C-alpha positions in Angstrom: 3.9 19.7 -14.4 6.5 20.9 -11.8 5.2 22.5 -8.7 8.5 23.6 -7.1 12.1 23.3 -7.8 14.4 22.8 -4.8 18.0 21.8 -5.8 19.1 18.3 -5.1 22.0 18.1 -2.7 25.2 16.7 -4.4 26.3 14.7 -1.3 23.4 13.5 0.7 23.6 12.3 4.3 22.3 8.9 3.0 25.3 8.5 0.7 27.7 9.2 3.6 26.1 6.6 5.8 26.2 4.1 3.0 30.0 4.0 3.4 29.5 2.4 6.8 27.0 -0.1 5.5 29.4 -1.0 2.7 32.1 -1.7 5.2 29.7 -4.0 7.1 28.4 -5.8 4.1 31.5 -7.7 3.1 32.4 -9.4 6.4 28.8 -10.2 7.1 27.9 -11.9 3.8 29.6 -15.3 4.4 27.9 -15.7 7.8 24.6 -14.6 6.5 24.6 -17.2 3.7 24.8 -19.9 6.4 22.3 -18.2 8.8 19.6 -17.5 6.3 19.5 -20.8 4.3 20.2 -18.9 1.1 17.6 -19.2 -1.6 15.1 -20.8 0.7 11.7 -19.6 1.8 11.0 -19.7 5.6 7.3 -20.4 5.1 8.0 -23.7 3.3 6.0 -22.6 0.3 7.1 -23.7 -3.1 8.7 -21.0 -5.1 9.2 -20.6 -8.8 12.4 -22.2 -10.0 12.9 -19.5 -12.7 11.3 -16.2 -13.6 9.7 -17.8 -16.6 7.9 -20.5 -14.6 4.2 -19.6 -14.4 2.5 -19.5 -11.1 -1.0 -20.6 -10.2 -3.1 -17.4 -9.8 -4.7 -17.0 -6.5 -5.5 -14.2 -4.0 -5.4 -14.4 -0.2 -7.0 -11.9 2.1 -5.7 -10.9 5.5 -8.0 -8.9 7.8 -6.4 -6.0 9.5 -4.5 -6.6 12.7 -6.4 -5.3 15.7 -3.4 -4.1 17.8 -3.4 -3.3 21.5 -0.9 -3.8 24.3 0.1 -7.3 23.2 1.6 -6.2 19.9 4.3 -3.4 20.0 6.3 -1.7 17.3 9.8 -3.1 17.6 11.2 -0.4 15.3 10.8 1.9 18.4 12.0 -0.6 21.0 15.1 -2.4 19.6 18.6 -1.3 18.8 18.7 0.1 15.2 21.9 -1.8 14.4 20.3 -5.0 15.5 17.3 -4.3 13.2 19.7 -3.6 10.4 21.4 -7.0 10.8 18.0 -8.7 10.8 17.0 -6.8 7.6 20.3 -7.9 5.9 19.7 -11.5 6.9 16.2 -11.5 5.4 17.5 -9.7 2.3 19.4 -13.0 1.6 16.5 -15.2 2.7 14.3 -13.5 0.1 17.0 -13.1 -2.5 15.4 -15.8 -4.7 12.8 -13.1 -5.6 15.3 -10.4 -6.8 14.7 -11.2 -10.5 11.0 -10.3 -10.0 12.0 -6.7 -9.4 11.9 -6.4 -13.2 10.4 -9.6 -14.3 8.3 -10.2 -16.3 9.5 -7.6 -18.8 6.6 -8.3 -21.1 3.7 -7.8 -21.7 3.6 -4.0 -21.6 -0.2 -3.7 -21.6 0.1 -0.1 -20.2 1.9 1.1 -23.3 4.2 4.2 -22.6 3.1 4.2 -18.9 5.0 0.9 -18.3 8.5 1.3 -16.8 10.1 -1.3 -19.1 8.4 -0.3 -22.4 10.8 0.8 -25.1 10.2 4.6 -25.1 13.1 7.1 -25.3 12.7 8.2 -21.7 12.5 4.6 -20.4 15.6 3.5 -22.4 17.5 6.4 -21.0 16.5 5.6 -17.4 17.4 1.9 -17.8 20.8 2.9 -19.3 21.7 5.2 -16.4 20.5 2.6 -13.8 22.7 -0.1 -15.4 25.8 2.3 -15.2 24.9 3.1 -11.6 24.6 -0.5 -10.6 28.0 -1.4 -12.0 29.6 1.7 -10.5 28.1 1.2 -7.0 28.9 -2.5 -6.9 32.5 -1.7 -7.9 32.7 0.9 -5.1 31.4 -1.4 -2.4 33.6 -4.3 -3.4 36.7 -2.2 -3.5 36.0 -0.1 -0.4 38.2 -2.3 1.9 41.2 -1.5 -0.3 41.0 2.0 1.1 43.0 0.8 4.1 46.0 0.4 1.8 46.1 4.1 0.6 46.8 7.4 2.3 43.9 9.3 3.8 44.2 12.2 1.3 44.1 9.8 -1.6 41.0 8.0 -0.2 39.3 11.3 0.4 39.9 12.4 -3.2 38.6 9.1 -4.5 35.4 9.3 -2.4 34.8 12.8 -3.6 35.2 11.8 -7.2 33.0 8.8 -6.9 30.1 10.7 -5.1 30.3 13.6 -7.6 30.0 11.2 -10.5 27.2 9.3 -8.8 25.3 12.6 -8.2 25.7 13.7 -11.8 24.4 10.5 -13.1 21.4 10.6 -10.7 20.8 14.2 -11.8 20.1 12.9 -15.2 17.4 10.7 -13.7 15.9 13.0 -11.1 16.0 16.6 -12.4 15.6 19.4 -9.9 11.9 19.2 -9.0 10.5 17.3 -6.0 6.7 17.6 -6.6 4.7 17.2 -9.8 1.1 17.2 -10.9 -0.5 14.8 -13.3 -1.2 15.9 -16.9 -4.8 17.4 -17.1 -5.4 15.5 -20.4 -5.6 12.2 -18.4 -7.8 13.6 -15.6 -9.0 17.2 -15.7 -10.2 18.7 -12.4 -13.9 18.1 -12.0 -16.3 19.8 -9.5 -17.6 16.4 -8.3 -14.1 15.6 -7.1 -13.1 19.0 -5.8 -13.4 17.7 -2.2 -10.7 15.1 -2.8 -6.9 15.3 -3.0 -4.9 12.4 -4.3 -1.2 12.1 -3.5 1.4 9.6 -4.6 4.8 8.8 -3.1 7.0 6.5 -5.3 9.5 3.8 -4.6 13.0 2.7 -5.3 14.9 3.7 -8.5 12.3 6.1 -9.8 13.4 9.2 -11.7 11.4 12.1 -13.0 10.2 10.3 -16.1 8.9 7.3 -14.2 7.2 9.4 -11.6 5.3 11.3 -14.2 4.2 8.0 -15.8 3.1 6.8 -12.4 0.9 9.8 -11.5 -0.5 10.0 -15.1 -1.4 6.3 -14.9 -3.1 6.9 -11.6 -5.0 9.9 -12.9 -6.2 8.0 -16.0 -7.3 5.0 -13.8 -9.2 6.9 -11.2 -10.1 10.1 -13.2 -8.7 12.4 -10.5 -5.7 14.8 -10.6 -2.7 13.4 -8.7 0.1 15.1 -6.9 3.4 13.2 -7.1 6.0 13.7 -4.3 9.3 12.6 -5.8 11.4 10.1 -3.7 14.5 10.8 -5.8 16.8 7.9 -6.6 20.5 7.6 -5.7 20.8 4.4 -7.8 19.2 1.0 -7.0 21.9 -0.2 -4.6 22.1 3.1 -2.6 18.3 3.2 -2.6 18.3 -0.2 -0.8 20.8 1.2 1.7 18.5 4.2 2.2 15.6 1.8 2.9 17.6 0.2 5.7 18.4 3.6 7.2 14.9 4.9 6.9 13.0 2.0 8.3 15.4 1.2 11.1 16.7 4.7 12.1 13.6 6.7 11.2 15.7 9.1 9.0 13.5 11.5 7.1 14.8 12.7 3.8 13.6 15.8 2.0 10.8 14.0 0.2 9.4 12.7 3.5 9.3 16.2 4.9 7.8 17.5 1.6 5.0 14.8 1.7 4.3 15.6 5.4 3.9 19.3 4.6 1.6 18.7 1.7 -0.6 16.2 3.4 -0.9 18.2 6.6 -1.9 21.3 4.6 -4.6 19.3 2.7 -6.0 17.8 5.9 -6.3 21.2 7.5 -7.9 22.7 4.4 -11.7 22.6 4.9 -12.2 22.3 1.2 -11.1 18.7 1.3 -13.1 15.9 2.9 -10.8 13.2 1.6 -7.1 12.9 1.2 -6.1 9.7 -0.7 -2.4 8.7 -0.1 -1.0 6.0 -2.4 2.4 4.5 -1.7 4.7 2.1 -3.6 7.7 0.2 -2.4 10.1 2.5 -0.5 7.4 5.1 -0.6 5.6 2.9 2.0 8.6 3.4 4.4 8.5 7.2 3.8 4.8 7.3 3.9 4.8 5.3 7.2 7.1 8.0 8.7 4.7 10.7 7.5 1.7 8.8 9.0 3.5 8.4 12.3 4.1 12.1 12.5 0.5 12.8 11.6 -0.8 10.4 14.2 1.3 12.2 16.9 0.1 15.7 16.0 -3.2 16.0 14.1 -6.7 16.0 15.7 -8.8 12.8 15.1 -11.4 14.5 13.0 -8.7 15.6 10.5 -7.1 12.2 10.4 -10.4 10.6 9.6 -10.2 12.3 6.1 -7.2 10.3 5.2 -7.2 7.0 3.2 -4.0 5.0 2.5 -3.4 2.4 -0.2 -0.1 0.7 -0.7 1.5 -1.5 -3.4 4.6 -3.7 -2.7 4.9 -2.0 0.7 8.4 -2.0 2.2 8.2 -0.7 5.9 8.6 -2.8 9.0 5.4 -1.4 10.6 2.2 0.5 9.7 0.3 2.2 12.4 -3.4 3.1 12.6 -4.7 2.9 16.2 -8.4 2.6 17.2 -10.0 5.9 18.2 -11.7 4.3 21.2 -10.4 1.7 23.7 -13.9 0.1 23.9 -14.0 -0.7 20.2 -10.6 -2.2 20.3 -11.4 -4.4 23.3 -14.8 -5.5 21.7 -13.1 -6.3 18.4 -10.4 -8.4 20.2 -13.1 -10.3 22.1 -15.3 -10.8 19.0 -13.1 -10.4 15.9 -15.7 -12.0 13.7 -18.4 -9.6 14.7 -19.1 -5.9 13.9 -18.6 -3.6 16.9 -19.8 -0.1 17.7 -19.3 2.7 20.1 -22.5 3.8 22.0 -23.5 6.7 19.8 -26.4 7.6 17.7 -27.2 4.9 15.2 -29.0 5.7 12.0 -30.7 3.4 9.5 -29.7 4.5 6.0 -30.1 3.0 2.5 -27.1 2.0 0.5 -26.4 4.2 -2.5 -23.9 4.6 -5.2 -23.7 8.3 -4.7 -20.3 9.8 -5.5 -20.7 12.4 -2.8 -22.6 11.4 0.3 -25.5 9.2 1.4 -29.0 10.4 1.1 -30.4 12.9 3.6 -32.4 11.8 6.6 -35.7 12.4 4.9 -34.9 9.6 2.5 -33.9 7.0 5.1 -35.9 3.8 5.4 -36.3 1.3 8.2 -36.7 -2.4 8.2 -40.2 -3.6 7.3 -41.4 -4.5 10.8 -39.8 -1.4 12.4 -39.2 -3.3 15.6 -36.0 -5.3 15.3 -33.1 -3.9 17.3 -30.1 -2.8 15.4 -27.7 -4.5 17.8 -27.6 -7.6 19.9 -26.4 -8.0 23.5 -23.0 -6.9 24.7 -22.7 -4.2 22.1 -22.1 -6.7 19.3 -23.8 -6.1 16.0 -25.5 -9.2 14.7 -23.7 -10.9 11.8 -24.8 -10.5 8.2 -25.9 -14.2 8.2 -27.8 -14.0 11.4 -29.7 -11.0 10.3 -30.6 -12.5 6.9 -31.7 -15.7 8.5 -33.8 -14.0 11.1 -37.4 -15.0 10.4 -38.7 -11.7 11.8 -37.1 -10.0 8.7 -38.7 -12.2 6.1 -40.0 -9.3 4.1 -36.8 -7.4 3.8 -33.1 -8.0 4.3 -31.2 -5.8 6.6 -27.4 -5.4 6.6 -25.2 -4.3 9.4 -22.0 -2.8 8.0 -19.2 -1.7 10.3 -17.8 1.8 9.8 -14.2 2.4 10.6 -13.2 3.2 14.2 -9.6 3.7 13.2 -7.8 7.1 13.4 -7.2 6.8 9.6 -10.4 5.9 7.8 -9.2 3.2 5.5 -5.9 1.3 4.9 -5.4 -1.3 2.2 -2.3 -3.2 1.1 -1.7 -5.0 -2.2 1.3 -7.3 -2.6 2.6 -9.9 -5.0 4.1 -13.1 -3.5 7.0 -12.9 -5.9 7.8 -9.3 -5.3 11.1 -9.1 -3.4 10.3 -5.8 -1.8 6.8 -7.0 -0.6 8.4 -10.2 0.8 11.1 -8.2 2.6 8.5 -5.8 3.8 4.8 -6.3 4.4 4.5 -10.0 3.7 7.3 -10.8 6.1 5.6 -9.0 8.9 2.0 -9.8 8.2 2.6 -13.5 7.7 5.2 -14.0 10.5 4.2 -17.1 12.4 5.8 -16.2 15.7 3.1 -13.8 16.8 5.6 -12.5 19.2 4.9 -9.4 21.4 8.1 -8.0 19.9 6.8 -8.2 16.4 5.6 -4.8 14.9 2.1 -3.8 14.3 1.0 -3.8 10.6 -2.5 -2.4 10.3 -4.6 -2.6 7.3 -6.3 -5.3 5.2 -3.9 -7.1 2.9 -4.5 -8.7 -0.6 -1.7 -11.1 -1.3 -1.6 -12.1 -5.0 0.2 -15.0 -6.5 0.4 -14.5 -10.3 2.7 -15.2 -13.2 2.6 -11.4 -13.8 3.5 -10.6 -10.2 6.6 -8.3 -10.2 7.5 -5.1 -8.4 7.1 -2.3 -10.9 4.2 0.0 -10.1 2.6 0.5 -13.5 3.8 -2.6 -15.4 3.2 -5.2 -12.7 0.8 -3.9 -10.1 -1.5 -1.5 -11.9 -1.6 -3.6 -15.1 -2.4 -6.7 -13.2 -4.9 -5.2 -10.7 -6.3 -2.1 -12.4 -5.7 -2.7 -16.1 -6.6 -0.1 -18.7 -9.3 -0.3 -21.3 -8.9 0.9 -24.9 -11.4 2.4 -27.4 -11.8 1.3 -31.0 -8.8 3.4 -32.0 -6.6 1.7 -29.5 -6.4 4.8 -27.2 -6.6 4.3 -23.4 -10.0 5.4 -22.0 -9.6 4.5 -18.3 -9.7 1.5 -16.0 -11.2 -1.7 -17.5 -14.5 -2.6 -15.7 -13.5 -6.3 -15.3 -10.3 -8.1 -14.8 -8.9 -11.4 -13.6 -7.6 -10.0 -10.2 -10.8 -8.3 -9.2 -12.9 -11.2 -10.2 -10.7 -13.7 -8.4 -12.2 -15.6 -5.5 -10.7 -14.6 -2.2 -9.1 -17.2 0.0 -9.0 -16.3 3.7 -5.4 -16.5 4.7 -4.7 -19.4 7.0 -1.5 -18.2 8.6 0.2 -15.1 9.9 0.3 -13.6 13.3 -1.6 -16.6 14.6 -3.0 -15.3 17.8 -6.8 -15.3 17.7 -7.3 -11.9 19.2 -5.0 -9.7 17.0 -6.7 -9.8 13.5 -10.2 -8.6 12.6 -12.8 -11.0 11.3 -13.8 -11.1 7.7 -17.2 -9.6 8.4 -15.4 -6.5 9.7 -13.6 -6.0 6.5 -16.4 -4.8 4.4 -16.6 -1.1 3.7 -20.1 -0.5 2.2 -21.3 -3.3 0.0 -24.5 -4.5 -1.3 -25.5 -8.2 -1.5 -25.0 -9.8 -4.9 -28.0 -11.9 -4.3 -31.3 -10.0 -4.4 -33.9 -9.4 -1.7 -34.1 -12.1 0.9 -31.1 -14.1 -0.4 -28.5 -15.5 1.9 -24.9 -16.3 0.9 -23.7 -19.5 2.6 -20.2 -20.5 3.5 -17.3 -19.4 5.6 -17.7 -15.8 4.3 -21.2 -14.7 4.9 -21.6 -11.9 2.3 -20.9 -11.1 -1.3 -21.2 -7.8 -3.0 -20.5 -5.6 -6.0 -21.2 -2.1 -7.1 -21.4 -3.2 -10.8 -25.0 -3.4 -11.8 -24.3 -5.5 -14.9 -22.2 -8.0 -12.9 -23.2 -11.5 -14.0 -21.2 -13.4 -11.3 -23.6 -14.5 -8.5 -22.2 -17.8 -7.2 -22.2 -16.9 -3.5 -18.4 -16.5 -3.4 -16.5 -13.4 -2.3 -14.2 -11.8 -4.8 -11.5 -9.2 -4.5 -13.8 -6.4 -5.9 -16.2 -7.1 -3.0 -13.5 -6.2 -0.5 -11.4 -3.6 -2.3 -12.3 -0.1 -1.5 -9.8 1.4 -4.0 -11.6 -0.5 -6.8 -14.7 1.6 -6.0 -12.8 4.7 -7.1 -12.2 3.6 -10.7 -13.1 5.8 -13.6 -14.3 8.7 -11.4 -16.6 6.6 -9.2 -16.7 6.9 -5.4 -17.6 4.5 -2.7 -20.9 5.2 -0.9 -20.2 7.2 2.2 -21.8 7.3 5.6 -21.4 10.1 8.2 -18.0 9.6 9.8 -19.4 9.8 13.4 -21.3 6.5 12.8 -19.8 3.4 14.1 -22.3 1.0 12.6 -25.4 1.2 10.3 -28.4 -1.0 9.6 -29.4 -0.9 5.9 -32.2 -2.4 3.9 -33.4 -2.6 0.3 
């Protein structure tokens, strides 16, 4: 449903700048093939030799970078043209993954929501995109010939080309920049009235695909969703726009619209949560929005915000600590939970979709004497608490609450997704750990799968949040179990290798209950295991994606159990 209807500009600033990038591309290609080791992966990992080759499914987990003075954001401190050249180089390094932008084209488990399913709207979009790819490639390859013609003739040719490109894109984009999901997929409910969900799309998405994206999100999480339309200029020009946005910080109209909407929602006292979901190029634009918000908004308003990304494309993602003390403590003891000296309350874990129980219902550990924290301000680990003989009659859990400006940030990425490789996975797994490398905050789920492509609905949501059907074959919401969420997490063994710049795994839990019952202890490198599914039959002491994913806890109208935001750490018992 359209919310407003600003007119699309026929000749955008992005298109004009693309001329200069087109001029640069031709003379640089030959040298870049040599520099980059074309069709090779820098990490030495084996890649599929063809899109049809199946991959061994696995999921790796990266705890969030801690940040601090040793890691700076190079997008603010280096020359933009130099950054562009690095981006072009890595474009060719990861070019082996380009087929996975659309591959696999089947299955289409999401029906009409899937971008490549054969519906009338999708076929129209694919046809226009095919024409735009041919037209824009021809334009770039023939651009040097402009030197052979008079200026007036070149000017007329450029005007004719950009007018035709704009008309074709108008057939994809329409005239509206913001949309709301269809109420038939998720009607507004009172229990979710305190939440606002917002989605910002990625490359090559027209109006039809944006509507499918937000309706798919609404059906999966049972909340209405606002879609901010990052309008397409065609796949090739969208890639050029990505280069400009993430290296020059250029804010297009949809970036400004998203900033305005999110800022209004955060200031509105009606909302205690603003959920911001980003895909692909939407991560670059969303990152710009977050940078603006971090510069301007009060900390208590920012704490309402949660961010979840898929196939994220930016070169940085900021989310600083709220207190220097917590940052320093986390750097010294990344494997431990930390807290700021404030009031600590012992509360029980609940599955309440609203808030935790009031103080009158809180319970303490059975002996009532054990301190909540050890020495030096470090919370005891989950294992040490469970193994403490003084707690033999009950098991207490110390769960760290967020001390970040933004409450929660999670990233989901496929290892065969070109955009994710060019974006988040390149910066998160960079082995240099150089002080010049950018900060990329947020926990990361890196998925290797034969279904791992780039499309939002068909590849990411179908693989990670698949839909369930009723007896008549109609979609009813998110399936309660799936291969990705039940997959065992592997702790990533590489990426920004310095010991003091990534949080420990114990610090990556939001609010989880132990899969084992009272008094049980989970052994191994990862000390806890949890699930919010009461009928879950898996109890083998291993951590799975659903135990770490906060977004999973929102499926089908559910909500994660919440604690008061002023708490830095809590001790719980059953």
